[in-house]
Tab-separated table of C-alpha atoms in Angstrom:
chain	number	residue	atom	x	y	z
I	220	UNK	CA	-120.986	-40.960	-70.528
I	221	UNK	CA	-124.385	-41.864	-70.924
I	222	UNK	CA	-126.447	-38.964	-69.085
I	223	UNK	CA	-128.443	-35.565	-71.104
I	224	UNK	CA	-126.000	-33.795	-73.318
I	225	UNK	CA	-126.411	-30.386	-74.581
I	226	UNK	CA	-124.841	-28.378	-77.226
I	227	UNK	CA	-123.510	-25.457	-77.085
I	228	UNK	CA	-122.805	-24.904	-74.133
I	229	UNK	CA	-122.310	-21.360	-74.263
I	230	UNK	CA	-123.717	-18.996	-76.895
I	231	UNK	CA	-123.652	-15.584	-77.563
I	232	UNK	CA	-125.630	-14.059	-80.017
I	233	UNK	CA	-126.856	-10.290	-81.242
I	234	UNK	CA	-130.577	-9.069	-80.724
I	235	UNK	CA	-132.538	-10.157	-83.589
I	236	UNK	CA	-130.324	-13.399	-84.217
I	237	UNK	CA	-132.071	-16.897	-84.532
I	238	UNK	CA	-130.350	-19.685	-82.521
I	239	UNK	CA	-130.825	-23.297	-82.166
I	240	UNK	CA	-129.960	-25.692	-79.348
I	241	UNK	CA	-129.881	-29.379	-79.167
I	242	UNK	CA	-130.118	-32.089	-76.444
I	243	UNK	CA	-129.619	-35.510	-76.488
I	244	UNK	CA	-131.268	-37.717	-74.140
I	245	UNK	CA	-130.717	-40.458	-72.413
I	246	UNK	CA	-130.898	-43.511	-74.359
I	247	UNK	CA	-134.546	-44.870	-74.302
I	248	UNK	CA	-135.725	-42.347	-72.438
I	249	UNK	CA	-138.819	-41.391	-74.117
I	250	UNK	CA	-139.653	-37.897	-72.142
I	251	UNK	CA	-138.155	-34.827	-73.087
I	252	UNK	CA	-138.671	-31.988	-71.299
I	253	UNK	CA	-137.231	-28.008	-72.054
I	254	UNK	CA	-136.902	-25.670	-68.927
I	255	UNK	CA	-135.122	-21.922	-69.116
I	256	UNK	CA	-133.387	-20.760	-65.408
I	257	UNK	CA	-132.297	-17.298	-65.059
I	258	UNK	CA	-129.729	-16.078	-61.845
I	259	UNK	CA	-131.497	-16.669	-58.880
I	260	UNK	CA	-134.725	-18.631	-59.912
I	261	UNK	CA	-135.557	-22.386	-60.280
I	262	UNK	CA	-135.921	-24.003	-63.625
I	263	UNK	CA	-139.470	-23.122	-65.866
I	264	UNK	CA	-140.837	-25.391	-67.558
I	265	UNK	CA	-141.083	-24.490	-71.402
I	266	UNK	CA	-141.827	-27.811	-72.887
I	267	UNK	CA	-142.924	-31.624	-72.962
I	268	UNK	CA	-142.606	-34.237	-75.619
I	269	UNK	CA	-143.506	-37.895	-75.061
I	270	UNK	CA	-141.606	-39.613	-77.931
I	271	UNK	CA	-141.763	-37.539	-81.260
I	272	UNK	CA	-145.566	-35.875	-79.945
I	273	UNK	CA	-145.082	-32.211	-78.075
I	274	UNK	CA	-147.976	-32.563	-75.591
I	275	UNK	CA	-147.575	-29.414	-73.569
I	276	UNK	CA	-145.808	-26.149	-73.711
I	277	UNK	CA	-146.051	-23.561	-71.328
I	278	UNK	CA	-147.882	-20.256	-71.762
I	279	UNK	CA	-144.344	-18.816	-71.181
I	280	UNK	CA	-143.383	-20.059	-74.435
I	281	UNK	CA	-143.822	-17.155	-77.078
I	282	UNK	CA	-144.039	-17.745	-80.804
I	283	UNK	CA	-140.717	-17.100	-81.479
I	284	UNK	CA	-139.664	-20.345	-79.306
I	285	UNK	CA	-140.611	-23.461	-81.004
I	286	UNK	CA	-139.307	-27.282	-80.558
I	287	UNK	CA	-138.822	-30.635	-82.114
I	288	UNK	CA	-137.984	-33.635	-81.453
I	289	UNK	CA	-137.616	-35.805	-84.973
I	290	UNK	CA	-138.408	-39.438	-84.504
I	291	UNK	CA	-138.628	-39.085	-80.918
I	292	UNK	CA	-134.641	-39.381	-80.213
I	293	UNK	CA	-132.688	-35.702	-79.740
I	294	UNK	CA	-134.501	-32.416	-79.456
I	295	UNK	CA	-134.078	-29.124	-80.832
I	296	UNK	CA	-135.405	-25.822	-79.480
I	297	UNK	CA	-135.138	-22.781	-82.033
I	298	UNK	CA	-135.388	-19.115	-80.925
I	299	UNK	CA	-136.345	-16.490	-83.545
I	300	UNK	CA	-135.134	-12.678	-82.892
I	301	UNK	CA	-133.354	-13.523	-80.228
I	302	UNK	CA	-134.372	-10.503	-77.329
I	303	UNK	CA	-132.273	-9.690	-74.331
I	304	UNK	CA	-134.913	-10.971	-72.094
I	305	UNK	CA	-134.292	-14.376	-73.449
I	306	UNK	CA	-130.632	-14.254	-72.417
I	307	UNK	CA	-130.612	-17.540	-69.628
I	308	UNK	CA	-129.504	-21.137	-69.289
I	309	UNK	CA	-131.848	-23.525	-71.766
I	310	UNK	CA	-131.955	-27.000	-69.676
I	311	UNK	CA	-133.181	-29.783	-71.159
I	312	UNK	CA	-134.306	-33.351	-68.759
I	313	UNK	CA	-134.966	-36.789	-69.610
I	314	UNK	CA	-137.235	-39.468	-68.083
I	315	UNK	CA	-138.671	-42.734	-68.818
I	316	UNK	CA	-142.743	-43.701	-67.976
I	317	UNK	CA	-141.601	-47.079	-67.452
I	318	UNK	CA	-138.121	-46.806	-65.138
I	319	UNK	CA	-136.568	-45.291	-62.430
I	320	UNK	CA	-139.910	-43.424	-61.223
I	321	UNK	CA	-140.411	-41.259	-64.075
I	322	UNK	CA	-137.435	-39.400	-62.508
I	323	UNK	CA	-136.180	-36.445	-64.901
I	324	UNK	CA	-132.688	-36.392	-65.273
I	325	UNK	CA	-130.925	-32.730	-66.626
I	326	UNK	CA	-128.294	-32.116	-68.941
I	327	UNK	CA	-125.453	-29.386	-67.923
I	328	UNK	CA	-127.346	-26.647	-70.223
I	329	UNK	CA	-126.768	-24.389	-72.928
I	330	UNK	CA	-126.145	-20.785	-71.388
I	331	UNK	CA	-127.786	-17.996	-73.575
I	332	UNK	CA	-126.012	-14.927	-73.935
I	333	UNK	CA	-128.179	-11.766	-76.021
I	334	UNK	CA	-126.347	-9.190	-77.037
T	183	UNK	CA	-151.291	-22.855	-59.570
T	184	UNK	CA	-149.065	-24.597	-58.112
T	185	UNK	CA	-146.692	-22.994	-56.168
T	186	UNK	CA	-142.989	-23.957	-53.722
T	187	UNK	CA	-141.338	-21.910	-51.687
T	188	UNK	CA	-137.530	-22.641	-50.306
T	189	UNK	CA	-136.659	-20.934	-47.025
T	190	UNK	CA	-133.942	-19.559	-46.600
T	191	UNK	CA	-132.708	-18.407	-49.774
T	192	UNK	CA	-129.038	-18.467	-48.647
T	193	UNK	CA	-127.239	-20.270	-45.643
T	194	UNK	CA	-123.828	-20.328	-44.204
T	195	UNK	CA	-122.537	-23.204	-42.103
T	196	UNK	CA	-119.323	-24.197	-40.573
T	197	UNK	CA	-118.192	-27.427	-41.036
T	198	UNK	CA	-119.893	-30.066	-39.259
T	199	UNK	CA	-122.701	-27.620	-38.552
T	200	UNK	CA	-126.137	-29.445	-38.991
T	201	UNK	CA	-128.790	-27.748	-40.094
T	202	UNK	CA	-132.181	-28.041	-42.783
T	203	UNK	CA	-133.680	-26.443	-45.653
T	204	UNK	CA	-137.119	-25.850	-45.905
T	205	UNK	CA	-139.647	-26.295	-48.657
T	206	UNK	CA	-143.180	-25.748	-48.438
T	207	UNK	CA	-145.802	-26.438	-51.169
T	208	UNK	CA	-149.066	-26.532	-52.652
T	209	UNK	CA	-149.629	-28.844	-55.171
T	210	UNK	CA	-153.610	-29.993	-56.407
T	211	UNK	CA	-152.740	-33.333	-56.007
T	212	UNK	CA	-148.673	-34.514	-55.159
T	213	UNK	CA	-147.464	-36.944	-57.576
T	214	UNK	CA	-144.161	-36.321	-55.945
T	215	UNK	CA	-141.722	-34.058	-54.530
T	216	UNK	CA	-138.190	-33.843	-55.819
T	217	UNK	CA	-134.633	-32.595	-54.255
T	218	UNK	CA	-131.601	-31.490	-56.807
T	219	UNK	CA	-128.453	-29.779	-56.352
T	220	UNK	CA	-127.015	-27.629	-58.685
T	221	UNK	CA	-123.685	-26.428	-58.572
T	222	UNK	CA	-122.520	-22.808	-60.469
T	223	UNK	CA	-123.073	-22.760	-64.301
T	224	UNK	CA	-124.303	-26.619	-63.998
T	225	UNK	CA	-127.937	-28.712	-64.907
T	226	UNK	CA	-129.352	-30.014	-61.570
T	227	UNK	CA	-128.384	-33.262	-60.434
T	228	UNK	CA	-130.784	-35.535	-58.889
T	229	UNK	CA	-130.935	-36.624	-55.058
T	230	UNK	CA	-134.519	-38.107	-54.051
T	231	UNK	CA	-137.972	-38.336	-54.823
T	232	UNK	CA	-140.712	-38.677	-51.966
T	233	UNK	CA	-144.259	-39.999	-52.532
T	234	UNK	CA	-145.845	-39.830	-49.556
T	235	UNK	CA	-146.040	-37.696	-46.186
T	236	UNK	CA	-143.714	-39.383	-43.581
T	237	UNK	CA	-141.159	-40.680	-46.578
T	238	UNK	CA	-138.123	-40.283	-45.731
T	239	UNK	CA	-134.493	-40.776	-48.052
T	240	UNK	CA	-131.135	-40.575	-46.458
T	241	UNK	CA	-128.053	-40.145	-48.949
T	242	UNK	CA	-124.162	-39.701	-47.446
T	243	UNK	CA	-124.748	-36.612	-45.025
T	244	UNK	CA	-128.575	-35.777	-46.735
T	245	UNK	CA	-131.878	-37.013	-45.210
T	246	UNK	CA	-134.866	-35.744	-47.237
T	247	UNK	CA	-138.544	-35.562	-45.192
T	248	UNK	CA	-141.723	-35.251	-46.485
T	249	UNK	CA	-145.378	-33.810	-44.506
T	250	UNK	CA	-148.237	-32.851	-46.146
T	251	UNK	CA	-147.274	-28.904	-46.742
T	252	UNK	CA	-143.984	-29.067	-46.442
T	253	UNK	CA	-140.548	-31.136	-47.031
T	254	UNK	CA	-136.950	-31.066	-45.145
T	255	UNK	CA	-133.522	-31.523	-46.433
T	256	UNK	CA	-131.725	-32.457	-43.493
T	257	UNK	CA	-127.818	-31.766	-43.571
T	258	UNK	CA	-125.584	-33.813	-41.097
T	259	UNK	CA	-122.171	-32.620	-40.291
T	260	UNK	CA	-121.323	-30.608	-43.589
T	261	UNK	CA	-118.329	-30.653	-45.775
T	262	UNK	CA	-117.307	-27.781	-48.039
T	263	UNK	CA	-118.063	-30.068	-50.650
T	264	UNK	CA	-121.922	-29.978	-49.997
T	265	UNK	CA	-121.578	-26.359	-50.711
T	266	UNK	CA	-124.091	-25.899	-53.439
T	267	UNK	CA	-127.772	-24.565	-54.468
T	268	UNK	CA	-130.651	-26.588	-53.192
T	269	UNK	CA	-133.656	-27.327	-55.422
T	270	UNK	CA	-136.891	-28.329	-54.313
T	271	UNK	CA	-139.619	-29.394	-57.139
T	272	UNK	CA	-143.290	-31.035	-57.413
T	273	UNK	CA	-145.095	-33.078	-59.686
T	274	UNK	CA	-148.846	-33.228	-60.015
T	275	UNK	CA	-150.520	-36.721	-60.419
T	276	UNK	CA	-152.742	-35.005	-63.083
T	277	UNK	CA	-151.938	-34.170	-66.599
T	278	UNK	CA	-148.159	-34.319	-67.634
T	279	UNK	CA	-145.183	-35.158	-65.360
T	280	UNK	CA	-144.112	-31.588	-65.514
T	281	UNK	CA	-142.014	-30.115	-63.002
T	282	UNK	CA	-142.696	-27.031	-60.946
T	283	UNK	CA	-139.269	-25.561	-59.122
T	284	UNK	CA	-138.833	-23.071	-56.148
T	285	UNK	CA	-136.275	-20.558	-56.185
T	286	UNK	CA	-133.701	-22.743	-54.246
T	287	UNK	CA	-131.368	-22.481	-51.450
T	288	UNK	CA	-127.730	-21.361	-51.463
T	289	UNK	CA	-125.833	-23.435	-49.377
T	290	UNK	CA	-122.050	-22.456	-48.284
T	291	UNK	CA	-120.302	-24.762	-46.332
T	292	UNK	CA	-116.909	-22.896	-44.594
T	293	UNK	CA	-114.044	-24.894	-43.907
């Protein structure tokens, strides 16, 4: 399978815990992109890196979230104190500037789980 | 800010029912205007991208339209299998290719 992978996939976790989640992208895609979806609302955007550079994060994106992406191939995004207002499903999309229209392509998540 | 709006927020249809789903947007400037499906505790999946008012992408029973305000997902002749939510997104042609999502549309598709 060669589409957005995500790990975990599930994670539960006690107020005040730090978690990380990964994604992998699609192979030579070189945009990464970090959205959070809770029940009943679309996907927010949290997050942009062309290659290994973060160019944009949304203002929704407190100090305790912050993101990497390490030679500009998988991607990590780190909570610190975990609150239960940051209990949702992490996505994380791919895309390419130079194929298939820029189109971003999502992984199957990482649902969030605060305690 | 720019802002999309999916209408209704839940629909029921029998099979072989047509019907559409609504989205209606403002955007400074479309880049483009994107249609996923998502099914329970799952990432969206892509189904079309439009560029330009009077586009228009068919896929299986799906036919996606696109005016200046506003965008339709047509649904011909549903299955159960189409039961899913509906995703509507757009993408400014300024700054980063960021996405901005509406709330959706629940579609259930009765046998």
């Amino acid at each position: 399978d060669t589409g957005v992978s995500q790990n975990p996939r599930h994670k539960i976790t006690k107020r005040g815990q730090n978690v990380t989640f990964r994604c992998d992208p699609i192979s030579e895609h070189n945009r990464l992109y970090w959205y959070r979806q809770t029940l009943g609302q679309g996907p927010e955007f949290l997050t942009y890196f062309q290659n290994e550079a973060q160019l944009e994060k949304s203002r929704l994106l407190s100090d305790r979230f912050s993101a990497e992406r390490p030679k500009g191939s998988f991607s990590t995004l780190e909570i610190q104190r975990t609150e239960q207002g940051d209990s949702a499903m992490y996505l994380c999309a791919s895309s390419s500037s130079r194929i298939s229209g820029d189109t971003q392509y999502f992984g199957p998540g990482t649902r969030l789980t605060v305690l | 800010e720019d802002q999309v709006t999916q209408s209704p927020e839940a629909l029921r249809l029998q099979e072989g029912e047509s019907s559409s789903l609504n989205c209606s947007y403002t955007v400074s400037g479309l880049r483009g205007l994107f249609w996923y499906r998502q099914d329970p505790g799952k990432g969206p999946e892509f189904l079309f991208t439009l560029y330009s008012a009077g586009e228009e992408k068919e896929k299986e029973r799906l036919k996606a339209t696109l005016t200046k305000k506003e965008s339709f997902l047509h649904i011909t002749a549903p299955k159960p299998e189409d039961s899913a939510t509906y995703l509507c997104a757009v993408q400014r042609n300024s700054g980063y290719s960021t996405l901005t999502f509406g709330k959706g549309t629940m579609l259930l598709v009765s046998p």
